[in-house]
mmCIF file of C-alpha atoms in Angstrom:
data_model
loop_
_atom_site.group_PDB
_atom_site.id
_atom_site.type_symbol
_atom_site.label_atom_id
_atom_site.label_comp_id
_atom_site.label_asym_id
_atom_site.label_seq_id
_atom_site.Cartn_x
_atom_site.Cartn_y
_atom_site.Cartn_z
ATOM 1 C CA UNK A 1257 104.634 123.837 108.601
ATOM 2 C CA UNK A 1258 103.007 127.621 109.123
ATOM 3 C CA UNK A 1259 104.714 129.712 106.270
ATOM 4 C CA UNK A 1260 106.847 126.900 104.820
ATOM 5 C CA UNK A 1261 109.354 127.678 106.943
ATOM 6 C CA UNK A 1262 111.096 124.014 105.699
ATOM 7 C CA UNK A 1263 114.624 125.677 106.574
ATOM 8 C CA UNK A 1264 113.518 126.361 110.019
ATOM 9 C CA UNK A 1265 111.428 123.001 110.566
ATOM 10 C CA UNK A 1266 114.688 120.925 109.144
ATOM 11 C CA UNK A 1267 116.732 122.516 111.245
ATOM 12 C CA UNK A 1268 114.248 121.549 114.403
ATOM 13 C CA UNK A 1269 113.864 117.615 112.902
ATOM 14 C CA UNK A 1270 117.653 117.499 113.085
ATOM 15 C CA UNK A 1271 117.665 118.250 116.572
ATOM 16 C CA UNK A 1272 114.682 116.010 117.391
ATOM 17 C CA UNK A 1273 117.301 113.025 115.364
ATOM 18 C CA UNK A 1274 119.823 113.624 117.634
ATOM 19 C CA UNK A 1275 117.496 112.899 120.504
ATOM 20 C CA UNK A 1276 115.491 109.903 119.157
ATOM 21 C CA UNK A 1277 117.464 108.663 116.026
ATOM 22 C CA UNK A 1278 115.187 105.324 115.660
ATOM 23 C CA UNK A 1279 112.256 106.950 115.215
ATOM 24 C CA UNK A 1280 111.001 105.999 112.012
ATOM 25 C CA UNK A 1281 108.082 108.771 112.092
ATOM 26 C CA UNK A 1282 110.630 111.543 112.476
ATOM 27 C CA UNK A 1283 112.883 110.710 109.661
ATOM 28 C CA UNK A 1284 109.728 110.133 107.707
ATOM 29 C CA UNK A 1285 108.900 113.948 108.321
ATOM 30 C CA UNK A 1286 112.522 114.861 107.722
ATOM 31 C CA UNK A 1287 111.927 113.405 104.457
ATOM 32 C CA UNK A 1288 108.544 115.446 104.108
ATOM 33 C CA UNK A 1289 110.460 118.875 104.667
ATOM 34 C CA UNK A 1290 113.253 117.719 102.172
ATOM 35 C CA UNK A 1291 110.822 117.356 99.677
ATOM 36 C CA UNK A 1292 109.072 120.248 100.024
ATOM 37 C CA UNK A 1293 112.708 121.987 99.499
ATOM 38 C CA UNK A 1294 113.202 120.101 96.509
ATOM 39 C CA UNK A 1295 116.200 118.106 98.341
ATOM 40 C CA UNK A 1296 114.743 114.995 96.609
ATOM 41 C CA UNK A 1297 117.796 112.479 96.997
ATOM 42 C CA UNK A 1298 118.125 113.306 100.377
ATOM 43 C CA UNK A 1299 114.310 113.366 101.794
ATOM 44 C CA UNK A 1300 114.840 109.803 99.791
ATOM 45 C CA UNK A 1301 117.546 108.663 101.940
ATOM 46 C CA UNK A 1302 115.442 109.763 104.647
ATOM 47 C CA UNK A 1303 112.346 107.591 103.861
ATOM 48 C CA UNK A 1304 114.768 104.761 103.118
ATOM 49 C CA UNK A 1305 116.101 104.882 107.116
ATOM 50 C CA UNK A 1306 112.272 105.439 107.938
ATOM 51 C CA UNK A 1307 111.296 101.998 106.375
ATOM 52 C CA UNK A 1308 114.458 100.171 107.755
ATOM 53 C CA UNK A 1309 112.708 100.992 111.604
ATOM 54 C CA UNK A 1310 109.533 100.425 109.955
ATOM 55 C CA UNK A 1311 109.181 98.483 107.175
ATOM 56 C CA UNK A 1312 105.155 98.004 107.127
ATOM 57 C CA UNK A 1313 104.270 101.421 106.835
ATOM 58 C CA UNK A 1314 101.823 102.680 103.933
ATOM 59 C CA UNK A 1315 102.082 106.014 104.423
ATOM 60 C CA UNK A 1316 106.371 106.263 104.194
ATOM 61 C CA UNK A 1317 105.639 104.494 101.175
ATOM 62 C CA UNK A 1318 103.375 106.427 99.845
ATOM 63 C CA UNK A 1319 105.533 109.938 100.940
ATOM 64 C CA UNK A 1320 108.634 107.958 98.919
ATOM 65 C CA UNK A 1321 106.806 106.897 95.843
ATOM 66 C CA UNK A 1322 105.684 110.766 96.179
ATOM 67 C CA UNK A 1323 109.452 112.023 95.318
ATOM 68 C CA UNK A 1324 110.232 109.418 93.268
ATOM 69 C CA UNK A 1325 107.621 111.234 90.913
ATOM 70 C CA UNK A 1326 108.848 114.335 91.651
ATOM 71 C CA UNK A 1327 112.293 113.056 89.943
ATOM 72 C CA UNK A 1328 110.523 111.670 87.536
ATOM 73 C CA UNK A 1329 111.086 108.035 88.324
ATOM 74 C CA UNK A 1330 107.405 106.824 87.657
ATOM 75 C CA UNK A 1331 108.327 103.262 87.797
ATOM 76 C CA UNK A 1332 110.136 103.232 90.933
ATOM 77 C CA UNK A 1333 107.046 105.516 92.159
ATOM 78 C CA UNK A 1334 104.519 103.003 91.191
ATOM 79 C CA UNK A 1335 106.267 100.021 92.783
ATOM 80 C CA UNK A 1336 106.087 102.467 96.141
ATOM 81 C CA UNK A 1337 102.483 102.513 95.894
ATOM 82 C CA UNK A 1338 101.956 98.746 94.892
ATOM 83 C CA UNK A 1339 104.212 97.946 98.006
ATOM 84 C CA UNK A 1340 102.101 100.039 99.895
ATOM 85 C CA UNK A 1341 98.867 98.415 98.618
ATOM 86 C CA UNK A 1342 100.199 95.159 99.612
ATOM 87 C CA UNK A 1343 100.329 96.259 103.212
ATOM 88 C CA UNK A 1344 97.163 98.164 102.915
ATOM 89 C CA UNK A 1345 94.581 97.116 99.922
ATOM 90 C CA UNK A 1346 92.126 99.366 100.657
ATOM 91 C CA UNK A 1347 94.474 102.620 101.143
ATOM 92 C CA UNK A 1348 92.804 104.982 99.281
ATOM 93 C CA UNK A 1349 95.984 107.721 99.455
ATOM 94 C CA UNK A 1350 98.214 104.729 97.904
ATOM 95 C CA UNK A 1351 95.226 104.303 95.225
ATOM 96 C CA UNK A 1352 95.132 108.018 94.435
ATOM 97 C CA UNK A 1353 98.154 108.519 94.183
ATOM 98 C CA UNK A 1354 98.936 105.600 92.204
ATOM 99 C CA UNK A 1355 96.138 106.844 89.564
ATOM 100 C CA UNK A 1356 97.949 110.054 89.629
ATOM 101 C CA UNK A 1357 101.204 108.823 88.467
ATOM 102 C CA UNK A 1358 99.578 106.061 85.861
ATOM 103 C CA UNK A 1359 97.842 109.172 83.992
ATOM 104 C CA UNK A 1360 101.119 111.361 84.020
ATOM 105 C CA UNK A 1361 102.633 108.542 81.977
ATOM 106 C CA UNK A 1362 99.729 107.900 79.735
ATOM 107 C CA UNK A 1363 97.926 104.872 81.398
ATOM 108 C CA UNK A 1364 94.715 106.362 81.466
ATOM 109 C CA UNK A 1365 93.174 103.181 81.056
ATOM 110 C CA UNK A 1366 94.825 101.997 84.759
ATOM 111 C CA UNK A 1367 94.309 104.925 86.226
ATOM 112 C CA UNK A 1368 90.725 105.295 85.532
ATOM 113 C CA UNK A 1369 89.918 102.464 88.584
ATOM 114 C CA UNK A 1370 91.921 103.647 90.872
ATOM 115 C CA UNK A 1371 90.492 107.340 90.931
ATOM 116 C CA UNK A 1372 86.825 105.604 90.831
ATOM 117 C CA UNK A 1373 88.209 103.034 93.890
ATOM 118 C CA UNK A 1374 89.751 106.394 95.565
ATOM 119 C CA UNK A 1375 86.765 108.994 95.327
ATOM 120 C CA UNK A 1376 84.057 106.069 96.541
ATOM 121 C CA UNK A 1377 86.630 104.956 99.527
ATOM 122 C CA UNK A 1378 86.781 108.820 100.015
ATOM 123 C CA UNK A 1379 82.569 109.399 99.775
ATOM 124 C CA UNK A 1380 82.130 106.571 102.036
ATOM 125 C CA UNK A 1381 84.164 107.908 105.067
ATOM 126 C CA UNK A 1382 84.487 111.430 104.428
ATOM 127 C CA UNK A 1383 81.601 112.341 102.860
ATOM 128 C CA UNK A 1384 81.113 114.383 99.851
ATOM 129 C CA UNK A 1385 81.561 117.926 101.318
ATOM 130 C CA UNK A 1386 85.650 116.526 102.106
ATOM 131 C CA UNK A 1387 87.800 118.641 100.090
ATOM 132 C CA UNK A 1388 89.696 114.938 99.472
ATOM 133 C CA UNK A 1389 86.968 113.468 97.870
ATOM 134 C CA UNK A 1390 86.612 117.282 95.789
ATOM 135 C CA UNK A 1391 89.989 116.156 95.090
ATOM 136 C CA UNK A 1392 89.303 113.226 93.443
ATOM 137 C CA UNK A 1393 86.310 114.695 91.060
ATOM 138 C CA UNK A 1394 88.758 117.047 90.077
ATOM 139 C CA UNK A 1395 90.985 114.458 88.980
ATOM 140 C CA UNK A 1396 88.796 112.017 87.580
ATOM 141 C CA UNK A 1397 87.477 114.674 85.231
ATOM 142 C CA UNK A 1398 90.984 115.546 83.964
ATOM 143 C CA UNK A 1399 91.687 112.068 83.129
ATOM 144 C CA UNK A 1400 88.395 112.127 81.279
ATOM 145 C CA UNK A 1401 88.820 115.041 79.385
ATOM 146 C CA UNK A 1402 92.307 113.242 78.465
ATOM 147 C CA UNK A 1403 90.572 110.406 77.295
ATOM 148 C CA UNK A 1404 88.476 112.620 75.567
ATOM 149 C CA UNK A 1405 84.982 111.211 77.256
ATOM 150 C CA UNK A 1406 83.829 115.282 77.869
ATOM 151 C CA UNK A 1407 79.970 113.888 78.825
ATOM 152 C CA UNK A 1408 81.817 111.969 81.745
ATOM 153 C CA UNK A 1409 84.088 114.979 82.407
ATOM 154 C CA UNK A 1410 81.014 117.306 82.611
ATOM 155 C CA UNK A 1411 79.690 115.151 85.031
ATOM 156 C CA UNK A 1412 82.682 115.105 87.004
ATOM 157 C CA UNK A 1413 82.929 118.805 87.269
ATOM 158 C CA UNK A 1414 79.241 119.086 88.729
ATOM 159 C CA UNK A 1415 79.480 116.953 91.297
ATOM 160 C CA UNK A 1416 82.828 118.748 92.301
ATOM 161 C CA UNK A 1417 80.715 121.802 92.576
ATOM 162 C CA UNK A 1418 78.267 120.086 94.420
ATOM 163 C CA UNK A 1419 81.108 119.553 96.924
ATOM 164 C CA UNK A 1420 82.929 122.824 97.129
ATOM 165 C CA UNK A 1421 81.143 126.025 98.340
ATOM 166 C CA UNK A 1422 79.998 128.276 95.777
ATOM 167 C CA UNK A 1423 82.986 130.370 95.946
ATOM 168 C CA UNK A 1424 85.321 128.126 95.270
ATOM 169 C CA UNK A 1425 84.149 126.043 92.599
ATOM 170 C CA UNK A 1426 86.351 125.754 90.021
ATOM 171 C CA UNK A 1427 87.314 123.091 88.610
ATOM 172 C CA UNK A 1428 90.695 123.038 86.825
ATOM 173 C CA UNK A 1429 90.308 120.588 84.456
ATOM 174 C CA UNK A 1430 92.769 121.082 81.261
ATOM 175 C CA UNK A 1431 94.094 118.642 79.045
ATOM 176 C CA UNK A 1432 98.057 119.345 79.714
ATOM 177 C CA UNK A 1433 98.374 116.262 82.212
ATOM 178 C CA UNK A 1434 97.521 115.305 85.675
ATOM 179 C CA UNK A 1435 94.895 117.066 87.988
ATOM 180 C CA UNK A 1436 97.960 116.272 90.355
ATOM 181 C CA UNK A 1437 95.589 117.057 93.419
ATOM 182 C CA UNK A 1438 97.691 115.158 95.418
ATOM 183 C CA UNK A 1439 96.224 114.188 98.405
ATOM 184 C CA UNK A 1440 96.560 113.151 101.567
ATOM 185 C CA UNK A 1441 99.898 113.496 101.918
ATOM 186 C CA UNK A 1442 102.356 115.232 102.255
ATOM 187 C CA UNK A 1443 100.486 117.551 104.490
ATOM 188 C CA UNK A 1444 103.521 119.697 106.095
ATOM 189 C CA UNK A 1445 100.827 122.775 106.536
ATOM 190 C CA UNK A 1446 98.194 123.951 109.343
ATOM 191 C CA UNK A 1447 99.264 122.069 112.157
ATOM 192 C CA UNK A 1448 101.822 122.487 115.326
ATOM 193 C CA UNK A 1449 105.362 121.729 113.853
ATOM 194 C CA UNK A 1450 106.224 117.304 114.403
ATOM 195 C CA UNK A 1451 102.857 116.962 114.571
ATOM 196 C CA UNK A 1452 101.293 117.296 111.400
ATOM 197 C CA UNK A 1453 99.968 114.830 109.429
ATOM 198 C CA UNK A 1454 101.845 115.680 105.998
ATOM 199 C CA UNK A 1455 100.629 116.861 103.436
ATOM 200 C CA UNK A 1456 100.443 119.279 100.302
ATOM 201 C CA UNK A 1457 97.059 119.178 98.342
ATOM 202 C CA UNK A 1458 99.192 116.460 97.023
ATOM 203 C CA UNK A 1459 101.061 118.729 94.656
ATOM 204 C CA UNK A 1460 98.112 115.765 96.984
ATOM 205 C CA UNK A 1461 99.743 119.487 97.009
ATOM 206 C CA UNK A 1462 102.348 121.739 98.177
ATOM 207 C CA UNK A 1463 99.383 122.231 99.998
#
């Protein structure tokens, strides 16, 4: 949504549920904009209605288990993203941003091949000039400078200049938590309001 205008968009999707009110794509995006105003009970609710019309869905999974880590409910989170993975193995947002919330609760050790499963799923298809698979250098290196493996780290942050143009590379990598370059989802910016794909630099984002 141009210029986060969430109050605007919500007040658009709400008119678009009185219309179509089994859609499970539009509550999904209600939920999106809810999120991005912090309304995180409610965008829940919304992604809850979204899965009842569509149960099989990764990516209203993955948008859930999203919020759920925004109120700090890693648990209920993860089992988003494993229930999400069990639709889709291979769903490299679900594996991200699984990764992402293992290493926010100190599982670096599960986290570690998920971001290596994520950032080759992401090299393979996108290529290494995709600011997703950037993304996922960015956060592999934090979790190795958590883990305190700096050689790997190092490593990490060349190749994510090697994938960024020269004026942006920089690679944030601290040791106060998560990258949290959120990913795929959540992408609520850049495109034609309803039709945008979601999707904060996943925090995968609020980008």
């Amino acid at each position: 949504w141009e210029n986060e205008k969430f109050e605007d968009a919500l007040n658009i999707i709400n008119q678009l549920l009185s219309y179509i009110p089994y859609s499970a794509d539009t509550w999904q995006r209600k939920g999106l904009i809810l999120t991005n105003l912090y309304r995180y009970e409610e965008a829940v609710e919304c992604y809850d209605k979204a899965l009842t019309l569509n149960p099989v869905d990764p990516e209203i999974l993955i948008n859930k288990g999203i919020t759920l880590d925004d109120q700090s409910k890693p648990e209920d989170a993860l089992a988003c993203f494993e229930q999400a993975l069990d639709i889709d193995p291979s769903n490299e947002d679900a594996l991200f941003n699984k990764a992402i919330t293992q290493e926010k609760i100190g599982r670096y050790q599960e986290a570690e091949p998920l971001y290596i499963q994520a950032k080759d799923f992401r090299e393979r298809v996108l290529g290494k000039e995709h600011r997703d698979y950037a993304a996922s250098l960015n956060n592999l290196g934090n979790l190795y400078l958590q883990m305190g493996r700096y050689q790997e780290a190092a490593e990490m942050a060349e190749l994510y200049w090697q994938a960024v143009t020269r004026d942006v590379a920089t690679l944030c990598l601290d040791t106060s938590g998560a990258g949290l370059h959120r990913r795929g989802y959540r992408k609520l910016a850049g495109q034609a309001p309803l039709k945008e794909e979601e999707g904060e630099e996943r925090r995968a984002g609020r980008e």
